[in-house]
Amino acid sequence: MNLTKLNLSTGEVRPIRRIQDCIWSCWLDNQWWPYQKHECLRIEEAHLDRLFSVLRGETPGKSVVRVGKFKVIVGPRGTFQENAETKHRRPVRRLSGVAWESREPSGWQALSDSDCFGLECQQTPDPSKSSSNVQRSDDGKHNLDPARMKKTSPATGASCDLRRLEPAA
C-alpha cells in the first residue's frame, strides 16, 4: 500500500515517501522540546505502512518499528524510543516531521511547510508540575491518541488528517 495524505481544506491528496524529524519528549514553556539531534528520525517508505498501522492501533500487542539505530516500540506500557546500541529507552510524547514526496538526484524534495504534521500524545505533561523534559508513561495506557492525529498549520490554516491513508491513484 502506498501512503498518501489528504489536505482537509483543499481535498488534495499527495504521496508520502519519507518522514524525517525528531521524536519530541515533553511540553514545557509553551513549546515542545526535542531529544538530542542525533535521535532524530528518518523513516523511509519501507517502514511507513507498519508505523502508521501501529500508531492507529491496528497492530495488536507489542510492535516494533526499526529506524536506523533506533526502535520505536508500541506496547501495553506506552510508546517508547530505544537506542539499539545503548538499550536506553525514552517515552515518546510526540512525533513531528515533514512528509517527503520523492527522491530527486539532488536529494529528497519535501512538501510545503504547511504539510508538516504532529502526532500528539494523550498524556501531555503539565509544565507547572515538572522541570524535566522526559516524562514517563507507566500507567499501562497507550500514549498516542488516534483522535488527536490531526494537525492544523498555524501559518496557512491547512489541515491534514494522517488517518486517511489510502492507496495512491
mmCIF file of C-alpha atoms in Angstrom:
data_model
loop_
_atom_site.group_PDB
_atom_site.id
_atom_site.type_symbol
_atom_site.label_atom_id
_atom_site.label_comp_id
_atom_site.label_asym_id
_atom_site.label_seq_id
_atom_site.Cartn_x
_atom_site.Cartn_y
_atom_site.Cartn_z
ATOM 1 C CA MET A 1 0.000 0.000 0.000
ATOM 2 C CA ASN A 2 1.255 3.466 -0.858
ATOM 3 C CA LEU A 3 0.708 6.117 1.781
ATOM 4 C CA THR A 4 -0.999 9.359 0.890
ATOM 5 C CA LYS A 5 -2.044 12.406 2.846
ATOM 6 C CA LEU A 6 -5.343 14.241 2.416
ATOM 7 C CA ASN A 7 -5.475 18.018 2.879
ATOM 8 C CA LEU A 8 -8.864 18.572 4.508
ATOM 9 C CA SER A 9 -9.013 22.192 3.335
ATOM 10 C CA THR A 10 -8.341 21.651 -0.361
ATOM 11 C CA GLY A 11 -9.104 17.966 -0.871
ATOM 12 C CA GLU A 12 -5.653 17.482 -2.406
ATOM 13 C CA VAL A 13 -4.098 14.041 -1.960
ATOM 14 C CA ARG A 14 -0.303 13.789 -2.060
ATOM 15 C CA PRO A 15 2.031 10.800 -1.685
ATOM 16 C CA ILE A 16 4.171 10.239 1.376
ATOM 17 C CA ARG A 17 7.561 8.724 0.629
ATOM 18 C CA ARG A 18 9.586 9.589 3.703
ATOM 19 C CA ILE A 19 9.196 11.185 7.124
ATOM 20 C CA GLN A 20 12.041 12.925 8.864
ATOM 21 C CA ASP A 21 12.211 14.837 12.110
ATOM 22 C CA CYS A 22 12.526 14.434 15.851
ATOM 23 C CA ILE A 23 10.761 12.420 18.460
ATOM 24 C CA TRP A 24 9.764 15.056 20.983
ATOM 25 C CA SER A 25 9.847 14.373 24.677
ATOM 26 C CA CYS A 26 7.819 16.924 26.594
ATOM 27 C CA TRP A 27 5.753 20.092 26.502
ATOM 28 C CA LEU A 28 7.450 22.822 28.571
ATOM 29 C CA ASP A 29 7.259 26.612 28.485
ATOM 30 C CA ASN A 30 4.560 26.535 25.812
ATOM 31 C CA GLN A 31 6.671 24.606 23.325
ATOM 32 C CA TRP A 32 7.767 21.069 22.530
ATOM 33 C CA TRP A 33 11.309 20.127 23.479
ATOM 34 C CA PRO A 34 13.054 17.528 21.313
ATOM 35 C CA TYR A 35 15.504 14.858 22.252
ATOM 36 C CA GLN A 36 19.076 15.369 21.130
ATOM 37 C CA LYS A 37 19.687 15.935 17.443
ATOM 38 C CA HIS A 38 21.294 12.528 16.947
ATOM 39 C CA GLU A 39 17.980 10.982 17.964
ATOM 40 C CA CYS A 40 16.096 12.456 15.024
ATOM 41 C CA LEU A 41 14.078 10.041 12.952
ATOM 42 C CA ARG A 42 14.391 9.330 9.270
ATOM 43 C CA ILE A 43 11.683 6.868 8.353
ATOM 44 C CA GLU A 44 11.916 5.534 4.839
ATOM 45 C CA GLU A 45 8.982 4.364 2.755
ATOM 46 C CA ALA A 46 9.507 0.692 3.606
ATOM 47 C CA HIS A 47 8.721 1.389 7.268
ATOM 48 C CA LEU A 48 5.830 3.829 6.888
ATOM 49 C CA ASP A 49 2.998 1.327 6.465
ATOM 50 C CA ARG A 50 3.931 -0.501 9.635
ATOM 51 C CA LEU A 51 4.487 2.664 11.649
ATOM 52 C CA PHE A 52 1.086 4.099 10.878
ATOM 53 C CA SER A 53 -0.577 0.740 11.429
ATOM 54 C CA VAL A 54 0.999 0.697 14.886
ATOM 55 C CA LEU A 55 0.035 4.272 15.671
ATOM 56 C CA ARG A 56 -3.565 3.695 14.595
ATOM 57 C CA GLY A 57 -3.795 0.693 16.902
ATOM 58 C CA GLU A 58 -4.365 -1.775 14.075
ATOM 59 C CA THR A 59 -1.448 -3.980 15.120
ATOM 60 C CA PRO A 60 -2.272 -5.894 18.318
ATOM 61 C CA GLY A 61 0.184 -6.442 21.137
ATOM 62 C CA LYS A 62 3.689 -5.061 21.141
ATOM 63 C CA SER A 63 5.039 -3.715 17.863
ATOM 64 C CA VAL A 64 8.498 -2.521 16.967
ATOM 65 C CA VAL A 65 9.475 -0.244 14.098
ATOM 66 C CA ARG A 66 13.217 -0.051 13.473
ATOM 67 C CA VAL A 67 14.534 3.308 12.322
ATOM 68 C CA GLY A 68 18.295 3.235 11.845
ATOM 69 C CA LYS A 69 19.886 2.541 15.220
ATOM 70 C CA PHE A 70 16.618 3.330 16.987
ATOM 71 C CA LYS A 71 13.474 1.341 17.587
ATOM 72 C CA VAL A 72 10.001 2.776 18.136
ATOM 73 C CA ILE A 73 8.231 0.379 20.492
ATOM 74 C CA VAL A 74 4.457 0.464 20.938
ATOM 75 C CA GLY A 75 3.069 -1.776 23.641
ATOM 76 C CA PRO A 76 0.764 -2.037 26.659
ATOM 77 C CA ARG A 77 3.048 0.215 28.730
ATOM 78 C CA GLY A 78 3.080 3.009 26.183
ATOM 79 C CA THR A 79 5.180 4.172 23.239
ATOM 80 C CA PHE A 80 8.944 4.389 23.562
ATOM 81 C CA GLN A 81 12.078 5.005 21.544
ATOM 82 C CA GLU A 82 15.012 2.718 22.264
ATOM 83 C CA ASN A 83 18.626 3.176 21.229
ATOM 84 C CA ALA A 84 19.685 -0.203 19.837
ATOM 85 C CA GLU A 85 23.294 0.371 20.878
ATOM 86 C CA THR A 86 22.843 1.555 24.458
ATOM 87 C CA LYS A 87 19.407 -0.032 25.104
ATOM 88 C CA HIS A 88 18.390 3.315 26.643
ATOM 89 C CA ARG A 89 14.618 3.749 26.376
ATOM 90 C CA ARG A 90 12.696 7.029 26.431
ATOM 91 C CA PRO A 91 8.955 7.683 26.227
ATOM 92 C CA VAL A 92 7.544 9.108 23.024
ATOM 93 C CA ARG A 93 5.349 12.152 23.574
ATOM 94 C CA ARG A 94 5.013 13.477 20.060
ATOM 95 C CA LEU A 95 6.104 12.651 16.541
ATOM 96 C CA SER A 96 6.553 15.553 14.182
ATOM 97 C CA GLY A 97 8.052 15.969 10.792
ATOM 98 C CA VAL A 98 7.726 16.604 7.106
ATOM 99 C CA ALA A 99 6.177 14.249 4.596
ATOM 100 C CA TRP A 100 8.611 13.901 1.711
ATOM 101 C CA GLU A 101 7.345 13.294 -1.797
ATOM 102 C CA SER A 102 10.191 11.956 -3.885
ATOM 103 C CA ARG A 103 13.927 11.482 -4.089
ATOM 104 C CA GLU A 104 15.445 13.626 -6.809
ATOM 105 C CA PRO A 105 19.078 13.397 -7.968
ATOM 106 C CA SER A 106 19.837 16.366 -5.722
ATOM 107 C CA GLY A 107 18.162 14.777 -2.688
ATOM 108 C CA TRP A 108 14.760 14.452 -1.062
ATOM 109 C CA GLN A 109 12.144 17.015 -2.066
ATOM 110 C CA ALA A 110 9.825 17.968 0.788
ATOM 111 C CA LEU A 111 6.219 19.006 0.687
ATOM 112 C CA SER A 112 5.493 22.601 1.623
ATOM 113 C CA ASP A 113 5.819 23.775 5.222
ATOM 114 C CA SER A 114 2.051 23.697 5.577
ATOM 115 C CA ASP A 115 2.202 19.935 5.095
ATOM 116 C CA CYS A 116 4.156 19.336 8.286
ATOM 117 C CA PHE A 117 2.381 17.267 10.889
ATOM 118 C CA GLY A 118 2.392 16.467 14.563
ATOM 119 C CA LEU A 119 1.105 13.343 16.278
ATOM 120 C CA GLU A 120 0.205 14.397 19.789
ATOM 121 C CA CYS A 121 0.060 12.095 22.789
ATOM 122 C CA GLN A 122 -2.757 11.782 25.299
ATOM 123 C CA GLN A 123 -0.681 12.332 28.386
ATOM 124 C CA THR A 124 0.747 15.803 27.824
ATOM 125 C CA PRO A 125 2.889 16.711 30.834
ATOM 126 C CA ASP A 126 1.862 19.704 32.913
ATOM 127 C CA PRO A 127 4.710 22.276 32.750
ATOM 128 C CA SER A 128 3.875 23.523 36.251
ATOM 129 C CA LYS A 129 4.481 20.061 37.721
ATOM 130 C CA SER A 130 7.730 19.122 36.056
ATOM 131 C CA SER A 131 11.182 20.518 35.416
ATOM 132 C CA SER A 132 12.318 17.552 33.342
ATOM 133 C CA ASN A 133 11.864 17.222 29.600
ATOM 134 C CA VAL A 134 11.488 13.456 29.910
ATOM 135 C CA GLN A 135 8.193 12.179 31.266
ATOM 136 C CA ARG A 136 7.432 8.543 31.972
ATOM 137 C CA SER A 137 4.300 6.756 30.889
ATOM 138 C CA ASP A 138 3.978 3.822 33.250
ATOM 139 C CA ASP A 139 0.233 3.667 33.774
ATOM 140 C CA GLY A 140 -0.227 0.888 31.236
ATOM 141 C CA LYS A 141 -2.010 3.044 28.674
ATOM 142 C CA HIS A 142 -1.121 3.569 25.032
ATOM 143 C CA ASN A 143 0.067 7.160 24.984
ATOM 144 C CA LEU A 144 -0.692 8.048 21.373
ATOM 145 C CA ASP A 145 -4.272 9.140 20.841
ATOM 146 C CA PRO A 146 -5.563 8.405 17.315
ATOM 147 C CA ALA A 147 -8.290 11.010 17.827
ATOM 148 C CA ARG A 148 -5.591 13.678 18.014
ATOM 149 C CA MET A 149 -3.624 12.522 14.968
ATOM 150 C CA LYS A 150 -4.507 15.720 13.187
ATOM 151 C CA LYS A 151 -2.509 18.900 12.685
ATOM 152 C CA THR A 152 -3.535 22.390 11.607
ATOM 153 C CA SER A 153 -0.715 24.518 10.275
ATOM 154 C CA PRO A 154 -0.604 27.873 12.102
ATOM 155 C CA ALA A 155 0.883 29.525 9.027
ATOM 156 C CA THR A 156 -1.776 28.553 6.500
ATOM 157 C CA GLY A 157 -4.615 27.007 8.445
ATOM 158 C CA ALA A 158 -4.357 23.946 6.213
ATOM 159 C CA SER A 159 -5.383 20.774 7.987
ATOM 160 C CA CYS A 160 -4.087 17.322 7.151
ATOM 161 C CA ASP A 161 -5.531 14.125 8.533
ATOM 162 C CA LEU A 162 -2.999 11.312 8.725
ATOM 163 C CA ARG A 163 -5.705 8.771 9.490
ATOM 164 C CA ARG A 164 -6.778 8.943 5.847
ATOM 165 C CA LEU A 165 -4.044 6.734 4.413
ATOM 166 C CA GLU A 166 -5.217 5.407 1.093
ATOM 167 C CA PRO A 167 -3.512 3.720 -1.857
ATOM 168 C CA ALA A 168 -2.208 6.302 -4.288
ATOM 169 C CA ALA A 169 -4.123 6.597 -7.516
#
